[in-house]
Coordinates of C-alpha atoms in Angstrom, one line a residue:
X1 CA 68.1 102.0 105.7
X2 CA 64.8 100.2 105.8
X3 CA 63.0 103.6 105.6
X4 CA 65.1 104.7 102.6
X5 CA 64.4 101.6 100.7
X6 CA 60.6 101.5 101.5
X7 CA 60.3 105.1 100.4
X8 CA 60.9 104.0 96.8
X9 CA 62.0 107.5 95.7
X10 CA 62.3 108.2 92.0
X11 CA 66.0 109.0 92.5
X12 CA 68.0 106.9 95.0
X13 CA 69.2 109.0 97.9
X14 CA 72.8 108.9 99.2
X15 CA 73.7 107.5 102.6
X16 CA 76.5 108.8 104.9
X17 CA 77.4 107.0 108.1
X18 CA 79.2 109.5 110.3
X19 CA 81.3 108.5 113.4
X20 CA 83.5 110.4 115.7
X21 CA 87.0 109.0 116.6
X22 CA 85.9 105.4 115.8
X23 CA 88.7 104.4 113.4
X24 CA 92.4 103.9 114.0
X25 CA 94.7 105.7 111.5
X26 CA 98.4 105.3 110.7
X27 CA 100.9 107.4 112.7
X28 CA 98.2 108.6 115.1
X29 CA 98.5 107.5 118.7
X30 CA 95.1 108.8 119.8
X31 CA 93.0 106.2 121.5
X32 CA 89.9 105.5 119.5
X33 CA 87.2 107.1 121.7
X34 CA 84.2 105.9 119.7
X35 CA 84.7 102.2 120.2
X36 CA 81.0 101.5 120.2
X37 CA 80.6 103.4 116.9
X38 CA 83.3 101.4 115.2
X39 CA 80.9 98.6 114.5
X40 CA 78.9 100.9 112.2
X41 CA 81.7 100.8 109.6
X42 CA 81.4 97.0 109.4
X43 CA 77.7 97.2 108.8
X44 CA 78.3 99.9 106.2
X45 CA 80.0 97.2 104.1
X46 CA 76.9 95.1 104.2
X47 CA 74.7 98.1 103.3
X48 CA 77.0 98.7 100.3
X49 CA 76.5 95.1 99.2
X50 CA 72.7 94.8 99.7
X51 CA 71.9 98.4 98.6
X52 CA 74.7 99.7 96.3
X53 CA 72.2 102.3 95.0
X54 CA 72.6 104.1 98.3
X55 CA 76.3 104.6 97.7
X56 CA 76.9 104.2 101.4
X57 CA 79.9 106.3 102.6
X58 CA 81.5 106.1 106.1
X59 CA 83.2 109.2 107.5
X60 CA 85.1 109.3 110.8
X61 CA 85.6 112.8 112.2
X62 CA 88.4 114.0 114.4
X63 CA 87.2 114.0 118.0
X64 CA 89.7 116.7 118.9
X65 CA 88.2 119.2 116.5
X66 CA 85.4 121.6 117.3
X67 CA 81.9 120.9 116.2
X68 CA 82.1 123.8 113.7
X69 CA 85.3 122.3 112.1
X70 CA 83.7 118.9 112.0
X71 CA 80.7 120.3 110.3
X72 CA 82.9 122.0 107.7
X73 CA 84.8 118.7 107.0
X74 CA 81.5 116.8 106.8
X75 CA 80.0 119.4 104.4
X76 CA 83.2 119.1 102.2
X77 CA 82.9 115.3 102.1
X78 CA 79.2 115.3 101.3
X79 CA 79.8 117.5 98.3
X80 CA 82.9 115.7 97.2
X81 CA 82.8 113.8 93.9
X82 CA 85.5 111.5 95.2
X83 CA 84.6 107.8 95.0
X84 CA 86.2 106.9 98.4
X85 CA 83.6 105.4 100.7
X86 CA 85.7 105.0 103.9
X87 CA 87.3 108.2 105.0
X88 CA 88.8 109.3 108.3
X89 CA 90.0 112.8 109.2
X90 CA 92.7 113.7 111.8
X91 CA 93.6 117.3 111.8
X92 CA 94.2 118.4 108.2
X93 CA 95.0 114.8 107.2
X94 CA 92.5 112.8 105.2
X95 CA 92.9 109.0 105.4
X96 CA 91.2 106.4 103.2
X97 CA 90.8 102.7 104.0
X98 CA 92.7 100.0 102.0
X99 CA 92.9 96.3 102.4
X100 CA 96.6 95.4 102.2
X101 CA 98.5 92.1 102.2
X102 CA 99.8 90.9 105.5
X103 CA 103.5 90.4 106.0
X104 CA 102.5 86.7 106.5
X105 CA 100.8 86.4 103.1
X106 CA 103.5 84.4 101.5
X107 CA 102.7 81.3 103.4
X108 CA 102.1 80.3 107.0
X109 CA 104.7 77.5 107.1
X110 CA 107.4 79.6 105.4
X111 CA 107.0 82.5 107.8
X112 CA 106.7 80.2 110.8
X113 CA 110.0 78.6 109.9
X114 CA 111.9 82.0 110.0
X115 CA 113.4 82.0 113.5
X116 CA 114.7 85.5 113.0
X117 CA 111.3 87.1 112.8
X118 CA 109.1 84.8 115.0
X119 CA 109.8 83.5 118.5
X120 CA 108.3 80.1 119.3
X121 CA 105.0 80.5 121.1
X122 CA 104.6 78.7 124.4
X123 CA 102.1 79.0 127.3
X124 CA 102.9 79.2 131.0
X125 CA 102.4 76.3 133.3
X126 CA 101.7 78.6 136.2
X127 CA 98.9 80.5 134.6
X128 CA 95.2 80.1 133.7
X129 CA 93.8 80.6 130.2
X130 CA 90.1 81.4 129.5
X131 CA 88.4 80.3 126.3
X132 CA 84.8 81.4 125.7
X133 CA 82.6 78.9 123.8
X134 CA 85.4 76.6 124.8
X135 CA 83.3 73.5 124.7
X136 CA 82.6 73.8 120.9
X137 CA 84.7 72.3 118.1
X138 CA 86.7 75.5 117.6
X139 CA 87.3 76.1 121.3
X140 CA 88.5 72.6 121.9
X141 CA 90.7 72.7 118.8
X142 CA 92.4 75.8 120.3
X143 CA 92.5 74.2 123.8
X144 CA 94.3 71.1 122.6
X145 CA 96.8 73.2 120.8
X146 CA 97.4 75.3 123.9
X147 CA 98.0 72.2 126.0
X148 CA 100.4 70.9 123.4
X149 CA 102.2 74.3 123.7
X150 CA 102.6 74.0 127.5
X151 CA 99.3 75.3 129.0
X152 CA 98.4 73.4 132.2
X153 CA 95.3 75.3 133.4
X154 CA 92.3 76.0 131.2
X155 CA 88.8 77.4 131.9
X156 CA 86.4 76.5 129.1
X157 CA 83.3 78.6 129.2
X158 CA 80.0 77.9 127.3
X159 CA 76.3 78.5 127.7
X160 CA 75.6 74.8 127.2
X161 CA 77.3 71.6 128.5
X162 CA 79.5 69.7 126.1
X163 CA 78.1 66.8 124.2
X164 CA 79.5 63.3 124.5
X165 CA 82.1 63.7 121.7
X166 CA 83.5 66.9 123.2
X167 CA 83.4 65.6 126.7
X168 CA 85.7 62.9 125.4
X169 CA 88.0 65.6 124.0
X170 CA 88.1 67.3 127.4
X171 CA 89.0 64.0 129.1
X172 CA 91.9 63.7 126.6
X173 CA 93.1 67.2 127.6
X174 CA 93.2 66.1 131.2
X175 CA 95.0 62.9 130.3
X176 CA 97.6 65.1 128.6
X177 CA 98.3 66.7 131.9
X178 CA 96.1 69.7 131.9
X179 CA 93.6 70.8 134.6
X180 CA 90.4 71.7 132.8
X181 CA 87.6 73.6 134.5
X182 CA 84.3 73.6 132.6
X183 CA 82.1 76.7 133.4
X184 CA 78.5 76.8 132.1
X185 CA 77.9 80.5 131.9
X186 CA 76.6 83.1 129.5
X187 CA 79.3 85.5 128.3
X188 CA 76.8 88.3 127.9
X189 CA 75.8 88.1 131.5
X190 CA 78.1 90.3 133.6
X191 CA 77.2 88.6 136.9
X192 CA 78.1 85.2 135.5
X193 CA 81.3 86.5 134.1
X194 CA 82.2 88.2 137.3
X195 CA 81.7 84.9 139.1
X196 CA 83.9 83.0 136.7
X197 CA 86.7 85.6 137.0
X198 CA 86.4 85.6 140.8
X199 CA 86.8 81.8 140.9
X200 CA 90.0 82.1 138.8
X201 CA 91.3 84.7 141.1
X202 CA 90.6 82.6 144.1
X203 CA 92.4 79.6 142.6
X204 CA 95.8 81.4 143.0
X205 CA 96.7 80.5 139.4
X206 CA 96.4 83.9 137.8
X207 CA 94.7 84.6 134.5
X208 CA 97.2 85.2 131.8
X209 CA 95.2 85.1 128.6
X210 CA 91.7 85.3 127.0
X211 CA 90.4 83.9 123.8
X212 CA 86.9 85.1 123.0
X213 CA 85.3 82.9 120.4
X214 CA 81.7 83.1 121.3
X215 CA 79.0 84.0 118.8
X216 CA 75.7 83.2 117.0
X217 CA 73.8 83.9 113.8
X218 CA 70.4 85.3 113.0
X219 CA 70.8 86.0 109.3
X220 CA 68.6 88.0 107.0
X221 CA 68.8 90.9 104.6
X222 CA 68.6 94.3 106.4
X223 CA 65.2 95.0 104.9
X224 CA 63.8 92.0 106.9
X225 CA 65.8 92.5 110.1
X226 CA 64.6 93.7 113.5
X227 CA 66.4 95.1 116.4
X228 CA 65.7 92.0 118.4
X229 CA 67.7 89.9 116.0
X230 CA 70.6 92.4 116.3
X231 CA 70.4 92.1 120.1
X232 CA 70.6 88.3 119.9
X233 CA 73.7 88.3 117.7
X234 CA 75.4 91.2 119.6
X235 CA 74.9 89.7 123.0
X236 CA 77.7 87.2 123.2
X237 CA 80.0 89.0 120.8
X238 CA 79.6 92.6 122.0
X239 CA 78.5 92.3 125.6
X240 CA 80.7 89.3 126.2
X241 CA 83.8 91.0 124.8
X242 CA 83.1 94.2 126.8
X243 CA 82.6 92.3 130.0
X244 CA 85.8 90.5 129.5
X245 CA 87.6 93.8 128.8
X246 CA 86.2 95.5 131.9
X247 CA 86.8 92.6 134.2
X248 CA 90.4 91.9 133.1
X249 CA 91.7 95.4 132.2
X250 CA 93.6 95.6 135.5
X251 CA 95.2 92.2 135.2
X252 CA 98.6 91.7 133.4
X253 CA 97.4 89.5 130.6
X254 CA 99.8 88.1 128.0
X255 CA 97.1 88.2 125.3
X256 CA 93.5 89.1 124.6
X257 CA 92.4 87.5 121.4
X258 CA 89.1 88.2 119.7
X259 CA 87.7 85.8 117.1
X260 CA 86.1 88.1 114.5
X261 CA 84.8 87.2 111.1
X262 CA 85.3 87.9 107.4
X263 CA 81.9 89.5 107.5
X264 CA 83.2 92.6 109.2
X265 CA 86.3 92.7 106.9
X266 CA 84.7 92.3 103.5
X267 CA 81.0 92.5 104.3
X268 CA 78.5 89.6 103.8
X269 CA 75.0 90.1 102.4
X270 CA 72.4 88.9 104.8
X271 CA 74.7 89.2 107.8
X272 CA 74.4 92.8 108.8
X273 CA 74.1 92.1 112.5
X274 CA 76.9 89.6 112.4
X275 CA 79.2 92.1 110.7
X276 CA 78.2 94.8 113.2
X277 CA 78.9 92.6 116.1
X278 CA 82.3 91.6 114.8
X279 CA 83.1 95.1 113.9
X280 CA 82.9 96.0 117.6
X281 CA 85.5 93.3 118.3
X282 CA 87.8 94.9 115.7
X283 CA 87.3 98.3 117.3
X284 CA 87.8 96.9 120.8
X285 CA 91.2 95.4 119.9
X286 CA 92.4 98.8 118.6
X287 CA 91.0 100.5 121.7
X288 CA 92.8 98.1 124.1
X289 CA 96.1 98.5 122.2
X290 CA 95.7 102.3 122.3
X291 CA 95.5 102.2 126.1
X292 CA 98.5 99.9 126.5
X293 CA 96.6 96.6 126.8
X294 CA 97.0 93.5 124.7
X295 CA 94.5 93.1 121.9
X296 CA 94.2 91.1 118.7
X297 CA 91.2 90.7 116.4
X298 CA 91.3 87.9 113.7
X299 CA 88.8 87.9 110.8
X300 CA 88.3 84.2 110.2
X301 CA 86.9 82.8 107.1
X302 CA 85.3 79.3 106.9
X303 CA 87.1 76.6 108.8
X304 CA 86.8 73.1 107.6
X305 CA 85.8 70.3 110.0
X306 CA 84.7 72.9 112.6
X307 CA 80.9 72.9 112.5
X308 CA 80.0 76.1 114.4
X309 CA 82.5 78.2 112.4
X310 CA 81.3 76.8 109.1
X311 CA 77.8 77.9 110.2
X312 CA 78.7 81.1 111.9
X313 CA 81.8 82.7 110.6
X314 CA 81.6 81.6 107.0
X315 CA 79.3 83.0 104.5
X316 CA 78.3 80.3 102.1
X317 CA 77.5 82.8 99.4
X318 CA 81.1 84.1 99.6
X319 CA 82.4 80.6 99.1
X320 CA 80.5 80.5 95.8
X321 CA 82.2 83.7 94.8
X322 CA 85.7 82.4 95.3
X323 CA 86.4 82.2 99.0
X324 CA 88.0 79.0 100.2
X325 CA 88.1 77.3 103.5
X326 CA 90.8 77.2 106.2
X327 CA 92.0 73.9 107.5
X328 CA 92.3 73.3 111.3
X329 CA 96.0 73.1 110.9
X330 CA 96.1 76.5 109.2
X331 CA 94.0 78.0 112.0
X332 CA 96.6 76.9 114.6
X333 CA 99.5 78.0 112.5
X334 CA 97.9 81.4 112.0
X335 CA 97.2 81.7 115.7
X336 CA 100.9 81.0 116.5
X337 CA 102.0 83.5 114.0
X338 CA 99.7 86.3 115.0
X339 CA 99.9 85.8 118.8
X340 CA 103.6 85.9 118.6
X341 CA 103.6 89.2 116.6
X342 CA 102.4 92.7 117.0
X343 CA 99.4 92.8 114.6
X344 CA 96.1 94.2 115.9
X345 CA 93.6 93.3 113.1
X346 CA 94.2 90.6 110.5
X347 CA 92.1 88.6 108.1
X348 CA 92.8 84.9 107.6
X349 CA 90.8 84.3 104.4
X350 CA 91.8 82.3 101.3
X351 CA 90.4 84.2 98.4
X352 CA 90.6 83.6 94.6
X353 CA 90.7 87.2 93.6
X354 CA 89.9 86.6 90.0
X355 CA 86.3 85.6 91.1
X356 CA 86.0 89.0 92.8
X357 CA 86.1 91.2 89.7
X358 CA 83.0 93.1 90.2
X359 CA 83.5 94.0 93.8
X360 CA 87.2 94.9 93.4
X361 CA 86.3 97.2 90.5
X362 CA 83.7 99.0 92.6
X363 CA 85.2 99.2 96.0
X364 CA 88.1 101.6 96.6
X365 CA 88.8 99.5 99.8
X366 CA 90.0 96.7 97.5
X367 CA 91.9 98.9 95.0
X368 CA 95.3 97.3 95.8
X369 CA 94.0 94.0 94.5
X370 CA 92.8 95.2 91.0
X371 CA 95.8 93.7 89.2
X372 CA 95.1 90.4 90.8
X373 CA 91.6 90.2 89.3
X374 CA 93.0 90.6 85.8
X375 CA 90.2 92.8 84.6
X376 CA 89.2 96.4 84.4
X377 CA 86.1 98.1 85.7
X378 CA 85.3 99.4 82.2
X379 CA 85.2 96.0 80.6
X380 CA 83.3 94.2 83.3
X381 CA 80.8 97.0 83.6
X382 CA 79.9 97.6 79.9
X383 CA 80.5 94.4 78.0
X384 CA 76.9 93.2 78.0
X385 CA 75.5 96.7 77.4
X386 CA 77.8 97.2 74.4
X387 CA 76.6 93.9 73.0
X388 CA 72.9 94.8 73.7
X389 CA 73.2 98.2 72.0
X390 CA 74.9 96.7 69.0
X391 CA 72.1 94.2 68.5
X392 CA 69.2 94.8 66.2
X393 CA 66.2 96.2 68.1
X394 CA 64.0 93.2 67.2
X395 CA 66.6 90.8 68.7
X396 CA 67.3 92.6 71.9
X397 CA 64.6 91.0 74.0
X398 CA 65.9 87.5 73.3
X399 CA 69.4 88.6 74.3
X400 CA 68.0 90.2 77.5
X401 CA 66.1 87.0 78.4
X402 CA 69.2 84.9 78.0
X403 CA 71.1 87.4 80.1
X404 CA 68.6 87.3 83.0
X405 CA 68.5 83.5 82.8
X406 CA 72.3 83.3 83.1
X407 CA 72.4 85.7 86.1
X408 CA 69.6 83.9 87.9
X409 CA 71.2 80.5 87.2
X410 CA 74.5 81.8 88.5
X411 CA 73.0 83.0 91.8
X412 CA 71.1 79.7 92.4
X413 CA 73.8 77.4 91.1
X414 CA 71.7 76.0 88.3
X415 CA 74.0 74.4 85.7
X416 CA 71.7 74.6 82.7
X417 CA 70.1 78.1 82.5
X418 CA 68.1 77.1 79.4
X419 CA 66.1 74.7 81.5
X420 CA 64.5 77.5 83.5
X421 CA 61.0 78.3 82.4
X422 CA 60.2 81.9 81.7
X423 CA 57.0 81.8 83.8
X424 CA 58.2 79.7 86.8
X425 CA 58.5 81.8 89.9
X426 CA 61.9 82.6 91.2
X427 CA 61.0 81.6 94.8
X428 CA 59.5 78.3 93.6
X429 CA 63.0 77.5 92.2
X430 CA 64.7 78.2 95.5
X431 CA 65.3 81.9 95.7
X432 CA 65.3 83.6 99.1
X433 CA 65.7 87.2 100.2
X434 CA 69.4 86.9 100.2
X435 CA 69.8 85.5 96.7
X436 CA 67.2 88.1 95.5
X437 CA 69.6 90.8 96.6
X438 CA 72.4 89.0 94.8
X439 CA 70.4 88.8 91.6
X440 CA 69.5 92.5 91.8
X441 CA 73.2 93.4 92.3
X442 CA 74.4 91.4 89.4
X443 CA 71.9 92.9 87.1
X444 CA 72.7 96.4 88.3
X445 CA 76.3 95.9 87.6
X446 CA 75.9 94.3 84.1
X447 CA 73.2 96.8 83.1
X448 CA 74.9 99.8 84.7
X449 CA 71.7 101.1 86.2
X450 CA 69.9 101.4 89.6
X451 CA 67.3 98.7 90.3
X452 CA 64.9 98.5 93.3
X453 CA 65.8 96.1 96.1
X454 CA 62.4 94.5 95.8
X455 CA 63.1 93.7 92.1
X456 CA 62.7 89.9 92.4
X457 CA 59.5 90.3 94.5
X458 CA 57.9 92.8 92.2
X459 CA 58.8 90.8 89.0
X460 CA 59.1 87.2 90.3
X461 CA 59.9 85.3 87.1
X462 CA 62.1 85.7 84.0
X463 CA 59.1 86.8 81.9
X464 CA 58.0 89.7 84.1
X465 CA 61.5 90.7 85.0
X466 CA 62.5 90.9 81.3
X467 CA 59.4 93.0 80.6
X468 CA 60.4 95.4 83.3
X469 CA 64.1 95.6 82.2
X470 CA 63.1 96.0 78.6
X471 CA 61.0 99.1 79.4
X472 CA 63.6 100.4 81.8
X473 CA 66.8 99.7 79.8
X474 CA 65.9 99.4 76.1
X475 CA 63.0 101.7 75.5
X476 CA 64.4 104.8 77.1
X477 CA 67.5 104.6 74.9
X478 CA 65.3 104.3 71.8
X479 CA 62.7 106.9 72.7
X480 CA 64.9 109.9 72.0
X481 CA 62.0 112.1 71.1
X482 CA 60.2 111.9 74.5
X483 CA 60.7 114.6 77.1
X484 CA 62.2 113.3 80.3
X485 CA 61.1 114.6 83.6
X486 CA 63.8 116.6 85.4
X487 CA 63.9 115.6 89.0
X488 CA 63.3 118.3 91.5
X489 CA 66.5 119.8 92.8
X490 CA 66.6 119.4 96.6
X491 CA 70.0 121.0 97.2
X492 CA 71.9 123.2 94.9
X493 CA 75.6 123.3 95.6
X494 CA 76.2 126.8 94.1
X495 CA 73.5 128.5 96.0
X496 CA 74.5 126.8 99.2
X497 CA 78.1 128.0 98.7
X498 CA 76.8 131.6 98.5
X499 CA 75.3 131.4 101.9
X500 CA 77.3 132.6 104.8
X501 CA 79.0 130.0 106.9
X502 CA 77.2 131.3 110.0
X503 CA 73.8 130.8 108.4
X504 CA 74.7 127.3 107.3
X505 CA 76.0 126.2 110.6
X506 CA 72.9 127.7 112.3
X507 CA 70.7 125.5 110.2
X508 CA 72.9 122.5 110.9
X509 CA 72.7 123.1 114.6
X510 CA 68.9 123.5 114.4
X511 CA 68.7 120.1 112.6
X512 CA 70.8 118.6 115.4
X513 CA 68.5 120.1 118.0
X514 CA 65.2 119.2 116.4
X515 CA 65.7 115.8 114.8
X516 CA 69.2 114.3 114.5
X517 CA 70.0 114.3 118.2
X518 CA 66.9 112.4 119.0
X519 CA 67.5 109.7 116.4
X520 CA 71.2 109.4 117.3
X521 CA 70.6 109.3 121.0
X522 CA 68.0 106.6 120.6
X523 CA 70.3 104.4 118.5
X524 CA 73.4 104.9 120.7
X525 CA 71.3 104.5 123.8
X526 CA 70.3 101.0 122.6
X527 CA 73.9 100.1 121.9
X528 CA 75.0 101.5 125.3
X529 CA 72.5 99.3 127.0
X530 CA 74.2 96.3 125.6
X531 CA 77.5 97.5 127.0
X532 CA 76.2 98.1 130.5

């Protein structure tokens, strides 16, 4: 992605992320074999948000098909004019991803009160329950709830010792009749986790459930990210979850709950590594259920009064766009509902869909929510351009200046756009790399054109940015007499279709041998090292 953006090609290339057996599909009992690849789909959502010009498409191939058949399917998808960007093939069936309403959507309290559909959740007195990052606010919130529901033996694991306030909460758990063991250990370290699980085994109070809530952030747009920041974020999430899976897979657990994030469900600009790590948790939950083990992944939004979740799981920019916060009570009610049911992957996210007009209009994944946004893609996409084109040429610049001002003010939360000087630098006014991407995306949508990701850096104030947009958007439409350069055709569909399939697949195989294998092996090798 970084290389594609840095290349600054005259015509934006397309990006396809291809996986093999990494996605679960309806009515298909095949275990997802590419659990490590599943995280790539979550990061693809971030790529789509930060770099919509790449039109990132995720394709999951059928692992039971031959390489030749897979190549044919991939070739068909690449040349397809379909707008679907999340596609999975199983045999001759083509599946597309959709976000659908949960059966619990009508209200937590209402569903919880229906005794015919939900059994009251309670925990066993003769069992041990393990909570990673159990000494933080969220872990202790869950621990208190479990004790209230009958749990008598808890192991709270964390890389740091609890502070005074949380030490008091642990004391309160013990006063309520629970035996609480505090383990200072790194979930990403297999030796530490082996030691913790061995101590539980030796206690003769068997482990009956795991809640994995560990995680950290190292935010930044993809263009500024490094592999080391990905490793930091993935350590506790990915390695921690995988160690827990491997060390407990032969034990008869009642539940194995993974705390994922809205970042892997809906994407979150500036949190590519966070989305990637949580995407692995989602894939692991499906993998475990596929092999007959318990598994549940919950995409949490922002949780009020829980500091580390507000910092880690919640994307503040998403809150500005219409995403609310979850109360601690709603967290516990949601846990009771979901842990009592049969769901595998669920989002607990309060969203005001009317504020998501642009994204719903552009993402097929959100197609089922179009009516909720009370808009149409045609109106939201062309309204300003129609107004601009209907304006007299000598008045268009002032209209464009006002438009850029409004978009910039919206991104930075400035209430009076007219107060922004034309020559004051964006970054002097508080813009950062994340909000620069947000500004670029909003202008791309309203102007219906492709703009460089470095837009705010190359044109760092309203004056210079308007100059650039005026030349890019207004002048080309007026200059009908000039000859436009025709971009060089790299691939011609008709000529390719005339080639024999044997020749085409020979070329594909040669590419695999000479270039693709090396790149893919290196990337997967780095991920495999995290899972060792």
